Coordinates of C-alpha atoms and ligand atoms in Angstrom, one line a residue:
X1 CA -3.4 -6.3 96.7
X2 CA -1.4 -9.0 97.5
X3 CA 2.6 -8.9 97.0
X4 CA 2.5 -11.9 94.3
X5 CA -0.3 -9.6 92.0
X6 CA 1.6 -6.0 92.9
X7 CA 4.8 -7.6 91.6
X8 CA 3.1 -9.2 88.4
X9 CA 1.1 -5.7 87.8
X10 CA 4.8 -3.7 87.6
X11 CA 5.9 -6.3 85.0
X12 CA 4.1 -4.7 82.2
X13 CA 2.5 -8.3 81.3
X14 CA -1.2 -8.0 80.7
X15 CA -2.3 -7.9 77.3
X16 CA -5.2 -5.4 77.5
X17 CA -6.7 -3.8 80.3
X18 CA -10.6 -2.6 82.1
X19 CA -10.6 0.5 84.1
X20 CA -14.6 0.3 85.6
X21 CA -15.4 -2.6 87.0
X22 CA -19.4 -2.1 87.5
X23 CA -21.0 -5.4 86.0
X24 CA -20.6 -4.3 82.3
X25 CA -16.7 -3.9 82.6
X26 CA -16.3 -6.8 84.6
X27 CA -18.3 -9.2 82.1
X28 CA -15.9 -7.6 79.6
X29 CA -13.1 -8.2 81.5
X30 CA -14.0 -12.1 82.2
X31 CA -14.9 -12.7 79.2
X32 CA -11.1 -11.3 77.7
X33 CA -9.5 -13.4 80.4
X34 CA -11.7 -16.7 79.3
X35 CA -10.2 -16.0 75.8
X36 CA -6.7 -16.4 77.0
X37 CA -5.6 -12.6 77.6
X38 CA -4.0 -11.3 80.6
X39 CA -6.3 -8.7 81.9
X40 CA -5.5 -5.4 84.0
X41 CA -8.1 -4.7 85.7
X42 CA -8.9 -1.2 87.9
X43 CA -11.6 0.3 89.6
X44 CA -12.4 3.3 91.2
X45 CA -13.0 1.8 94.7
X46 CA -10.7 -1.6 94.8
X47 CA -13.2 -3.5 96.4
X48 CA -15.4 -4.2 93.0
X49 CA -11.3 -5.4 91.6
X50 CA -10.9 -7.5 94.5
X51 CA -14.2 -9.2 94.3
X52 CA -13.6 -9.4 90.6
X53 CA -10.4 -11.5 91.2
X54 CA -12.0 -13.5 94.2
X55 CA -15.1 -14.6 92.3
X56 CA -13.5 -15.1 88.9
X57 CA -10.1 -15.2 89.3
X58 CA -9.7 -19.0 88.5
X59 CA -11.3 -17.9 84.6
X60 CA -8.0 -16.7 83.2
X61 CA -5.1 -14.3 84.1
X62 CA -6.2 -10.6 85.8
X63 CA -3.7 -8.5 87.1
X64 CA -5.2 -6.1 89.5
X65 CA -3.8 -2.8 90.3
X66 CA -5.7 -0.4 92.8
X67 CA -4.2 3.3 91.2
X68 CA -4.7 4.5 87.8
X69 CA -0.5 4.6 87.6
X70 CA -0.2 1.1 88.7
X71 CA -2.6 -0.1 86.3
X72 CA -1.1 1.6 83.7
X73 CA 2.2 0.1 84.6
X74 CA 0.8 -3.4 84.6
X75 CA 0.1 -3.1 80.6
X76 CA 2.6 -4.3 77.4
X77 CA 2.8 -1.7 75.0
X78 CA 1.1 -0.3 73.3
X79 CA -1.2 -0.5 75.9
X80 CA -4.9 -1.0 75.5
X81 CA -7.1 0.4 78.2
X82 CA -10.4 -0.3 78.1
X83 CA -12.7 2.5 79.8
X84 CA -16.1 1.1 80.8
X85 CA -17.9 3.7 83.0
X86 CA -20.5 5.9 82.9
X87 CA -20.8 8.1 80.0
X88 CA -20.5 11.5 79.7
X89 CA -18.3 13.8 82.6
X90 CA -17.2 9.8 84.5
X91 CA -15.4 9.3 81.1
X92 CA -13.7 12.6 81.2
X93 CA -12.9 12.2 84.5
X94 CA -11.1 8.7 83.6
X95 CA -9.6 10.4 80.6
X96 CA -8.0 13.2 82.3
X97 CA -6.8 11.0 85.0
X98 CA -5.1 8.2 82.2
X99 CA -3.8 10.1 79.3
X100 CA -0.5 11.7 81.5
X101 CA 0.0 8.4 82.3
X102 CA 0.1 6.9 78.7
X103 CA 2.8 7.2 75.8
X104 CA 2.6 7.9 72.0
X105 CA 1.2 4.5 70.4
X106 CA -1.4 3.7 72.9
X107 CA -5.0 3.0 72.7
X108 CA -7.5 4.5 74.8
X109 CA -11.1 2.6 74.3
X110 CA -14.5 3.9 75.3
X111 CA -16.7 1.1 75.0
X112 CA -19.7 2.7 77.0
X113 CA -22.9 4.1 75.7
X114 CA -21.3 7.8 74.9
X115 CA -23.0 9.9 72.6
X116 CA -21.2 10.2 69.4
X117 CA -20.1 13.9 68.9
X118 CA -18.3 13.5 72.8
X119 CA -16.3 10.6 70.9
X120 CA -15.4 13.1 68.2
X121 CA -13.8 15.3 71.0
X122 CA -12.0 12.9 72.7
X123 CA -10.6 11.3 69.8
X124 CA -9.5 14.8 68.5
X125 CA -8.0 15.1 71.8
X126 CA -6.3 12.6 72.4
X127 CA -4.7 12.3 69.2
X128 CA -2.9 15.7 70.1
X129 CA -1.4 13.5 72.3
X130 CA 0.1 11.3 69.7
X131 CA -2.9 8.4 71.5
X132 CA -5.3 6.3 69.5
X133 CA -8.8 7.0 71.3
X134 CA -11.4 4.3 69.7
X135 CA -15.1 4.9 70.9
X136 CA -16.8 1.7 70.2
X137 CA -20.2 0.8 70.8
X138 CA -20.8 -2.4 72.5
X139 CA -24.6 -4.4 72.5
X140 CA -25.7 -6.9 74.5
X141 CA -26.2 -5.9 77.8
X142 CA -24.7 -7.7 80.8
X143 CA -24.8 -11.2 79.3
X144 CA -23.3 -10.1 76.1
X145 CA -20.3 -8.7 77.4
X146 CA -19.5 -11.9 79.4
X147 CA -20.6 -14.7 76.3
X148 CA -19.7 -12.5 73.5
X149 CA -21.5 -9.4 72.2
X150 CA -21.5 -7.5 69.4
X151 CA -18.7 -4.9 69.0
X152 CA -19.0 -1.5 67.0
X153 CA -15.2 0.3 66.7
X154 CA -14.5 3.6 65.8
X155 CA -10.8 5.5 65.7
X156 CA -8.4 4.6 63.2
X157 CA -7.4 1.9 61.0
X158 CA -4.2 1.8 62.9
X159 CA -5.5 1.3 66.0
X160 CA -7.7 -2.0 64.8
X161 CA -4.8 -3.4 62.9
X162 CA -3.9 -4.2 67.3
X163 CA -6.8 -4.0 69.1
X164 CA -9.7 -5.3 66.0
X165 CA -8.4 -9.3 66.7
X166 CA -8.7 -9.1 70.5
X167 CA -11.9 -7.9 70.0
X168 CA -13.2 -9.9 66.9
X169 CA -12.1 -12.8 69.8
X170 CA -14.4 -11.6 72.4
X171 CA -17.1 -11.3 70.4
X172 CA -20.2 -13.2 69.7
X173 CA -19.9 -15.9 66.4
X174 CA -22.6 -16.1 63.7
X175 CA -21.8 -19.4 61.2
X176 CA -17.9 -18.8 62.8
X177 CA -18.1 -14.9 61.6
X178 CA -17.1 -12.1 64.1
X179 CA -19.7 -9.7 65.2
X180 CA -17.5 -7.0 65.5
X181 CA -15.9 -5.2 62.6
X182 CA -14.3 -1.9 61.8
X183 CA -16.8 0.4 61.7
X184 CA -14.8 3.9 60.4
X185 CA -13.2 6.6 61.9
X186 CA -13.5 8.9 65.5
X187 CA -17.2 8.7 66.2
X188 CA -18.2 6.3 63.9
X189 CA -18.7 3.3 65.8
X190 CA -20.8 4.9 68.5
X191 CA -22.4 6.9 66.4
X192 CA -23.5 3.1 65.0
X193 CA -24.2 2.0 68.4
X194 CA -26.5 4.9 68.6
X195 CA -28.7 3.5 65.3
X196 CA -28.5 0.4 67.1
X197 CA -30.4 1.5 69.9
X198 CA -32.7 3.6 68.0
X199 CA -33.6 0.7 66.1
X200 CA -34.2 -1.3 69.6
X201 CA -36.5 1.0 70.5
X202 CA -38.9 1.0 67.1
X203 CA -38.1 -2.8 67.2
X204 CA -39.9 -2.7 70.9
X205 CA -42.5 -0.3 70.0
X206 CA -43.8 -2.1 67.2
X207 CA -43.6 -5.3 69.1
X208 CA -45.6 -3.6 72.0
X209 CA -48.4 -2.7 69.2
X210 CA -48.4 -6.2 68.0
X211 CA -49.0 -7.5 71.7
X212 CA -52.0 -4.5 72.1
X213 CA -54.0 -5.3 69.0
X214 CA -53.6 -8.8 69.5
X215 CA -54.8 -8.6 73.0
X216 CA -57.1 -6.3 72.2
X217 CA -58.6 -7.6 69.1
X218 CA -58.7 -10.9 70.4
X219 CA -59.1 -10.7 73.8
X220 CA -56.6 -12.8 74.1
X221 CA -54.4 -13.3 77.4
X222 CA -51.1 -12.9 78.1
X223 CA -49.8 -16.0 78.2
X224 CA -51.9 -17.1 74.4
X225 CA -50.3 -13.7 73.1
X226 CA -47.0 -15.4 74.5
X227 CA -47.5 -18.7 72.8
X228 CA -48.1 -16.5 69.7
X229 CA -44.6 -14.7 69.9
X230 CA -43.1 -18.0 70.2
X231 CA -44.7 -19.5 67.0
X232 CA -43.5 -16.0 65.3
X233 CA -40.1 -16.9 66.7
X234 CA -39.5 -19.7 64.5
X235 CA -40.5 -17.7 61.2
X236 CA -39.2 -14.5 59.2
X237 CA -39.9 -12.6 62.9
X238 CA -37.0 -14.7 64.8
X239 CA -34.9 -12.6 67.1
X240 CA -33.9 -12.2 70.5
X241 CA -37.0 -9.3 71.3
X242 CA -39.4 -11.9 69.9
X243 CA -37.7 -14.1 71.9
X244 CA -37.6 -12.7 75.4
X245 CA -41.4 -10.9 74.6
X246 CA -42.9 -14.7 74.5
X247 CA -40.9 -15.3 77.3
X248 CA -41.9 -12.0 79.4
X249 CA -45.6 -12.6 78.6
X250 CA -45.7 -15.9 79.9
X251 CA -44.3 -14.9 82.9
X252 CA -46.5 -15.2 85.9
X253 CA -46.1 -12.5 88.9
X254 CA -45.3 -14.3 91.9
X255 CA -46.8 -12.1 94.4
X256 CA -49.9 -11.8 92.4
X257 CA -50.3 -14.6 90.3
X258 CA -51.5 -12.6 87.4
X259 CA -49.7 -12.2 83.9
X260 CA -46.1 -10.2 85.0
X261 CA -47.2 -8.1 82.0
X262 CA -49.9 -6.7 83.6
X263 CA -48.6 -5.9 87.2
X264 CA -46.1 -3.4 85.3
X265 CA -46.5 0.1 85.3
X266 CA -47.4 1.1 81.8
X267 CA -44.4 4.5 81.6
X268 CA -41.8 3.7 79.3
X269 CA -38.5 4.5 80.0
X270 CA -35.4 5.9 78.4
X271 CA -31.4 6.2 79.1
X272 CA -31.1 8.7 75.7
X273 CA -29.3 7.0 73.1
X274 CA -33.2 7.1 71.4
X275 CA -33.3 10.7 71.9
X276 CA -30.0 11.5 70.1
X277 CA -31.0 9.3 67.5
X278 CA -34.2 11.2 66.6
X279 CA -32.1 14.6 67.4
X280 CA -29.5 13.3 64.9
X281 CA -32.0 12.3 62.3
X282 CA -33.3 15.5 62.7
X283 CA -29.9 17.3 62.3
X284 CA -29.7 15.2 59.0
X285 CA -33.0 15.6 57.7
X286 CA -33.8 11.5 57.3
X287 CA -37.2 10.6 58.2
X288 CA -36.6 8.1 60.8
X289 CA -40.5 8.1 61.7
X290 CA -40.3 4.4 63.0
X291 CA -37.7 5.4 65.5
X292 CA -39.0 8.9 66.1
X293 CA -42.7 7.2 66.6
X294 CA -41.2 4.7 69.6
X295 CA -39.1 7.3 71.2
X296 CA -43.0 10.0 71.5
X297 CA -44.7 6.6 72.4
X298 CA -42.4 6.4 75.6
X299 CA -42.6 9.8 76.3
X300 CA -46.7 9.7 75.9
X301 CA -46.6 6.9 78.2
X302 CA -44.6 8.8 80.7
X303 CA -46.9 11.5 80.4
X304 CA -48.9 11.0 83.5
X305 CA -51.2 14.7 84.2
X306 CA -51.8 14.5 79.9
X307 CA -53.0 10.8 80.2
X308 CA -54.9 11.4 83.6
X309 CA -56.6 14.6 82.1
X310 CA -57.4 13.1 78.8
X311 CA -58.8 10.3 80.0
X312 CA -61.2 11.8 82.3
X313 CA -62.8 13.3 79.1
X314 CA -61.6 12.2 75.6
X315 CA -64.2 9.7 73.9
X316 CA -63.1 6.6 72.1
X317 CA -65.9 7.1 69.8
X318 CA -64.7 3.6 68.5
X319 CA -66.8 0.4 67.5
X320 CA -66.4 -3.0 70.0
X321 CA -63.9 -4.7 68.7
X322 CA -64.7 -8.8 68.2
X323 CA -62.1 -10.4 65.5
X324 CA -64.2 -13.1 63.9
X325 CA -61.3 -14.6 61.4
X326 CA -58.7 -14.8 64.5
X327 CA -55.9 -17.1 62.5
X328 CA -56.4 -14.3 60.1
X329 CA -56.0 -11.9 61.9
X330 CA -52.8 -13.0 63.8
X331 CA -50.8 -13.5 60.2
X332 CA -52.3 -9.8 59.4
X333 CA -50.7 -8.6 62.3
X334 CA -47.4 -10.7 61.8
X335 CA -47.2 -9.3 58.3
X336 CA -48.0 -5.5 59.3
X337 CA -45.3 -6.2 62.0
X338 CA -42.6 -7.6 59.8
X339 CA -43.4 -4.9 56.9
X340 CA -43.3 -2.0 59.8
X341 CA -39.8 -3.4 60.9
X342 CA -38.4 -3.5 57.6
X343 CA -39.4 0.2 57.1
X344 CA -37.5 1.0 60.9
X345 CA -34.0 -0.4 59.3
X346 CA -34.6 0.9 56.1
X347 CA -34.4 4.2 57.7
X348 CA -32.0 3.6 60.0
X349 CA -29.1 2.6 57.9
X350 CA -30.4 5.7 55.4
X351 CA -29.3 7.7 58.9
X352 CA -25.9 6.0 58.5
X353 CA -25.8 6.2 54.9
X354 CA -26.4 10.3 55.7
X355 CA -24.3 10.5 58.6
X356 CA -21.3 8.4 57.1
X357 CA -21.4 10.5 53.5
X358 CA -21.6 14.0 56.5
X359 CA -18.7 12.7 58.3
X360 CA -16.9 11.0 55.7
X361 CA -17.1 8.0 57.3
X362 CA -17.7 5.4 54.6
X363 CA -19.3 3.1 56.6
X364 CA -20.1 -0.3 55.0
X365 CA -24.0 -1.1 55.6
X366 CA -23.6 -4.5 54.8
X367 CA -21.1 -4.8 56.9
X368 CA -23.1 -3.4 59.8
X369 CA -26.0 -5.7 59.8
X370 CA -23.6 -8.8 59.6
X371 CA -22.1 -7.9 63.3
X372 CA -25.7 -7.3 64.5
X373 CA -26.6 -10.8 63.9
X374 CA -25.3 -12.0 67.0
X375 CA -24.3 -10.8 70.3
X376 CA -26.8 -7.9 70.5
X377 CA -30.4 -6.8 71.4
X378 CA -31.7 -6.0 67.6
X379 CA -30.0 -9.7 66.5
X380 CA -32.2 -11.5 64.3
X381 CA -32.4 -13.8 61.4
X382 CA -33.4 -11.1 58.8
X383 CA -30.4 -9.3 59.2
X384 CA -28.8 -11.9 57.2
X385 CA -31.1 -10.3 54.2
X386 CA -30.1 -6.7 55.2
X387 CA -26.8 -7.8 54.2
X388 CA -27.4 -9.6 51.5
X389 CA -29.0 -6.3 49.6
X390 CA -25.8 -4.3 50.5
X391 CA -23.5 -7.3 49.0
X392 CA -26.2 -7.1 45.6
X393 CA -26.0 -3.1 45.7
X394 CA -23.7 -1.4 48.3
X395 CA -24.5 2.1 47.0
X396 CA -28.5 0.8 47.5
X397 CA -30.0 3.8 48.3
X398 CA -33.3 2.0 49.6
X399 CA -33.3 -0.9 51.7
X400 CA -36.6 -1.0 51.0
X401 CA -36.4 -0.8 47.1
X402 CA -33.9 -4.2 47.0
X403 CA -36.1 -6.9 45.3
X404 CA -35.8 -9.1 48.0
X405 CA -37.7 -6.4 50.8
X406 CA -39.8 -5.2 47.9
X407 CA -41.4 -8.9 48.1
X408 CA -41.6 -9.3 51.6
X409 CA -43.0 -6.1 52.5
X410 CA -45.3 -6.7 49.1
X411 CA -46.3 -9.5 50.0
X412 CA -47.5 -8.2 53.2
X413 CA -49.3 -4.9 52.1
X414 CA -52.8 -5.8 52.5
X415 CA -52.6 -7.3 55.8
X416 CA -50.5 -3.9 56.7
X417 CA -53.3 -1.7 55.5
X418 CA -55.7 -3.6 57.0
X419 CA -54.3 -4.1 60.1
X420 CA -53.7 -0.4 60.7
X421 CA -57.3 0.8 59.4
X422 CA -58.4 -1.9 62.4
X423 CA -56.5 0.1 65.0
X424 CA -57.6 3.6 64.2
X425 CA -61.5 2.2 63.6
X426 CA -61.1 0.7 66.9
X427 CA -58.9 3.4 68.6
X428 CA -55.5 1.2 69.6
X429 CA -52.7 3.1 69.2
X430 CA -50.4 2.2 66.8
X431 CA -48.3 5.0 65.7
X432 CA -45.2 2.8 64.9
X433 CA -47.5 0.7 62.6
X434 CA -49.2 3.6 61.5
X435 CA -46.0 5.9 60.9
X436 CA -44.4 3.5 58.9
X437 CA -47.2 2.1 56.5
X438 CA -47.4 6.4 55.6
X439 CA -43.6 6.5 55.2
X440 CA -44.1 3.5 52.5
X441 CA -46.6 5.5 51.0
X442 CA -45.2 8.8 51.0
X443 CA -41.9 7.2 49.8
X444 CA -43.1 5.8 47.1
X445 CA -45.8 8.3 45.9
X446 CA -45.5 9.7 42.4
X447 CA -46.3 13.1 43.3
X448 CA -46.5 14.4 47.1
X449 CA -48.6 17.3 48.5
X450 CA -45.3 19.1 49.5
X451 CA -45.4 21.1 45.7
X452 CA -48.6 22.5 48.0
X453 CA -46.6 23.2 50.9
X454 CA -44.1 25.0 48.8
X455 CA -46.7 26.9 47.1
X456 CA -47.8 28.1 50.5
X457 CA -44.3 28.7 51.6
X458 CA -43.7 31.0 48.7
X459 CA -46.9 33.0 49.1
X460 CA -45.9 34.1 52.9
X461 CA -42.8 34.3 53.1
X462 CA -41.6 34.7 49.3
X463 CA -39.1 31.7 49.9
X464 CA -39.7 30.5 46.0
X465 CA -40.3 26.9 44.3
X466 CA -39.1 25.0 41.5
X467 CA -41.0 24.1 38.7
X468 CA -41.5 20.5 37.2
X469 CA -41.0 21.7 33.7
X470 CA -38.0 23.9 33.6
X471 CA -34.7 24.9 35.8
X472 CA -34.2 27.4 38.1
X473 CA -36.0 28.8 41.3
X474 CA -39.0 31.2 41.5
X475 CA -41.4 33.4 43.0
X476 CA -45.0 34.5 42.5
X477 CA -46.2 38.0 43.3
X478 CA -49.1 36.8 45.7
X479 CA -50.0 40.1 46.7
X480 CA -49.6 41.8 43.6
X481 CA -50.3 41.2 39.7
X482 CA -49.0 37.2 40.4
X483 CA -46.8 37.4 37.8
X484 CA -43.9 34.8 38.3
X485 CA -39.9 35.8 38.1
X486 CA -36.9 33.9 38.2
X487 CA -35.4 34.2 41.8
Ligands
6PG501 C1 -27.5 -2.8 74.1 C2 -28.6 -2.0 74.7 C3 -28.1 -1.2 75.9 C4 -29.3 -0.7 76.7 C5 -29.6 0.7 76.4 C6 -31.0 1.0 76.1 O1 -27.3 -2.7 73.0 O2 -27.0 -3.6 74.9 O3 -29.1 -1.1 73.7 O4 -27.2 -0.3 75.4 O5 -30.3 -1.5 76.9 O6 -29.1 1.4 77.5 O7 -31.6 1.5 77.2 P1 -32.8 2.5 77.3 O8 -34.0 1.8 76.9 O9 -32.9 2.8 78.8 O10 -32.5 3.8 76.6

């Protein structure tokens, strides 16, 4: 470091600091300095700070320390560090390494990818040492960070009375509106961050399904499926997936010259925030079937000996499949799409609902969808509606019921039934589609076949039922004279 930068970095001047300076925390950190702040920034190895300074330096103010003490120095109290590295035993690792250096007052923020119940810890921890730790979940991949993404903070109210303006600053505008909002306490915002992704992935999935039936129905190319996307783009569908799918599938391989689309190797893969969400929703006993659906799809397409064997000797036993009504066919499959996508965020904010009432969390829904409208992956126009239902009914325990979804996914049914009785007659898999369209009908059902399943249960394992016309639990003797007592 230079003696000008060493001197400024012992002053205690920068506003708010990075520590992990890989390309996530130095969008971060650019993007802080093009708002005005003085940034600290530190990294592991100080070449990744030095080339941060040289490349970008002339954006705003850094102050770049190359130890952990000297960065810590460099910071106005209370200090606000910024930890943007690896999750899981990296973050440790910083943590263990920062919080001697720190005093009473001072924020530590996680703003990588943990997984909520580490944020939990840590916040627990920390706060024995008298520190605000705020695990936050931030969305919008590299280019987010640097023009604004959308920003999920947990940890106390205390700590965003300091640190919530910086960030509302940094983060990406919808009609002049913040996407970044106080999301509730210790692991709340990642565990929000986690939804997020979860929602990504059935988002994707259901998008990928849309893309095979119309490619296989139609026999359509890449590039027309493309040009198809687009059109959905200016419609209910608009978002940044349906965005960058029209893009992708116009997209020629240069090596190749045929659709990019098809020179990819067909395995999904996956970092994990889609796997703790289907573990969570597990743990909580919410049918997230959308999310579970896209997270097996991945893992079916990563599993290469199953496929191999099974296509060596599993018929398709299915009928040719030549749409004749093509326009008809492409607004069935937009529908069934849209209707299958409301049914993914209707159970992914009933995760949050669970989770936030489990944690006591009291996490505003509405509230949620607004800072997803911008900045991050999932951000799309119907969000706006999402919102809208929570302002009519926060306590809505439905997304799906409000009278606004309740017509669009209405309006819709038809094509969704149709749409999926096409796949499995023509043997396209669409378990996304599939999984949700029986989710709206099981949800909705007067009477479900579980009384069955509880009848069964009972007469194995005497774990007893209710009735439908009188209180209390009970148990049939099966094996005996099948007289019924009260349990
Ligand atoms: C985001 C993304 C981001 C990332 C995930 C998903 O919100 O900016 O969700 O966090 O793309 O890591 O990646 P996987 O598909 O590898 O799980």
């Amino acid at each position: 470091m230079t003696e000008s930068t060493t001197a400024q970095a012992t002053a205690g001047t920068a506003q708010i600091g990075v520590t992990g300076l890989a390309v996530m925390g130095r969008n971060l950190a650019r993007n802080l300095a093009r708002h005005g702040y003085t940034v600290a920034v530190h990294n592991r190895s100080s070449s990744r700070t030095r080339s941060l300074v040289e490349e970008a330096g002339h954006e705003g103010t850094f102050v770049p320390s190359e130890s952990m003490a000297e960065f810590v120095a460099s910071l106005e109290r209370p200090r606000k560090v910024v930890i943007m590295v690896k999750a899981g035993a990296p973050t440790d690792a910083v943590i263990d390494e920062l919080v001697p250096l720190l005093e009473e007052g001072d924020i530590v923020v996680d703003a990588g990818n943990a997984h909520f119940p580490d944020t939990v810890r840590r916040e627990r921890a920390l706060r024995a040492h008298g520190l605000h730790f705020v695990g936050t979940g931030v969305s919008g991949g590299e280019e987010g960070a640097l023009n604004g993404p959308s920003i999920m903070p947990g940890g106390t109210r205390e700590s965003y009375a300091s640190l919530g303006p910086i960030l509302e600053d940094i983060s990406a505008k919808v009609d002049g509106v913040p996407c970044c909002t106080y999301v509730g306490p210790d692991g709340a915002g990642h565990f929000v961050k986690m939804v997020h992704n979860g929602i990504e992935y059935a988002d994707m999935q259901l998008i990928a399904e849309a893309y095979d039936l119309l490619r296989q129905g139609l026999g359509a190319s890449a590039r027309e499926i493309g040009e198809i996307f687009a059109r959905w783009n200016t419609g209910d569908l608009e978002s940044f997936l349906i965005e960058i799918t029209a893009d992708v599938l116009q997209h020629v391989d240069a090596e190749t010259g045929q659709a990019f689309v098809d020179v990819v190797l067909d395995q999904a893969e996956q970092k994990g925030t889609g796997r703790w969400t289907v573990q969570n929703g597990l743990d909580l006993g919410v049918p997230i079937t959308g999310i579970a659906e896209a997270t097996f799809a991945r893992a079916l397409s990563g599993s290469v000996p199953q496929r191999e064997a099974a296509r060596a000797v599993l018929p398709a036993d299915a009928e040719p499949w030549e749409v004749t009504d093509r326009e008809a066919f492409v607004e069935d499959v937009r529908l069934a799409l849209y209707a299958s996508k409301v049914v993914a965020y209707s159970q992914g904010f009933d995760q949050i609902a669970a989770a936030s009432a489990e944690n006591g969390w009291d996490i505003d829904r509405g509230a949620m969808a607004r800072i997803w409208r911008g900045g991050c992956i999932i951000r799309a126009r119907f969000l706006d509606r999402i919102t809208e239902a929570y302002e009519r009914e926060p306590g809505l325990p439905l997304l799906l019921a409000d009278e606004y979804f309740t017509g669009a996914v209405g309006n819709g049914l038809a094509a969704w039934r149709r749409v999926v009785a096409q796949a499995a007659t023509h043997g396209v898999p669409t378990p996304a589609f599939s999984s949700s369209l029986a989710y709206y009908d099981g949800v909705r059902a007067q009477r479900l076949p579980a009384a069955l399943v509880q009848a069964q249960r009972d007469f194995f394992g005497a774990h007893t039922y209710r009735r439908v016309d009188k209180e209390g639990t009970f148990h049939t003797e099966w094996s005996g004279d099948r007289n019924e007592s009260e349990a």
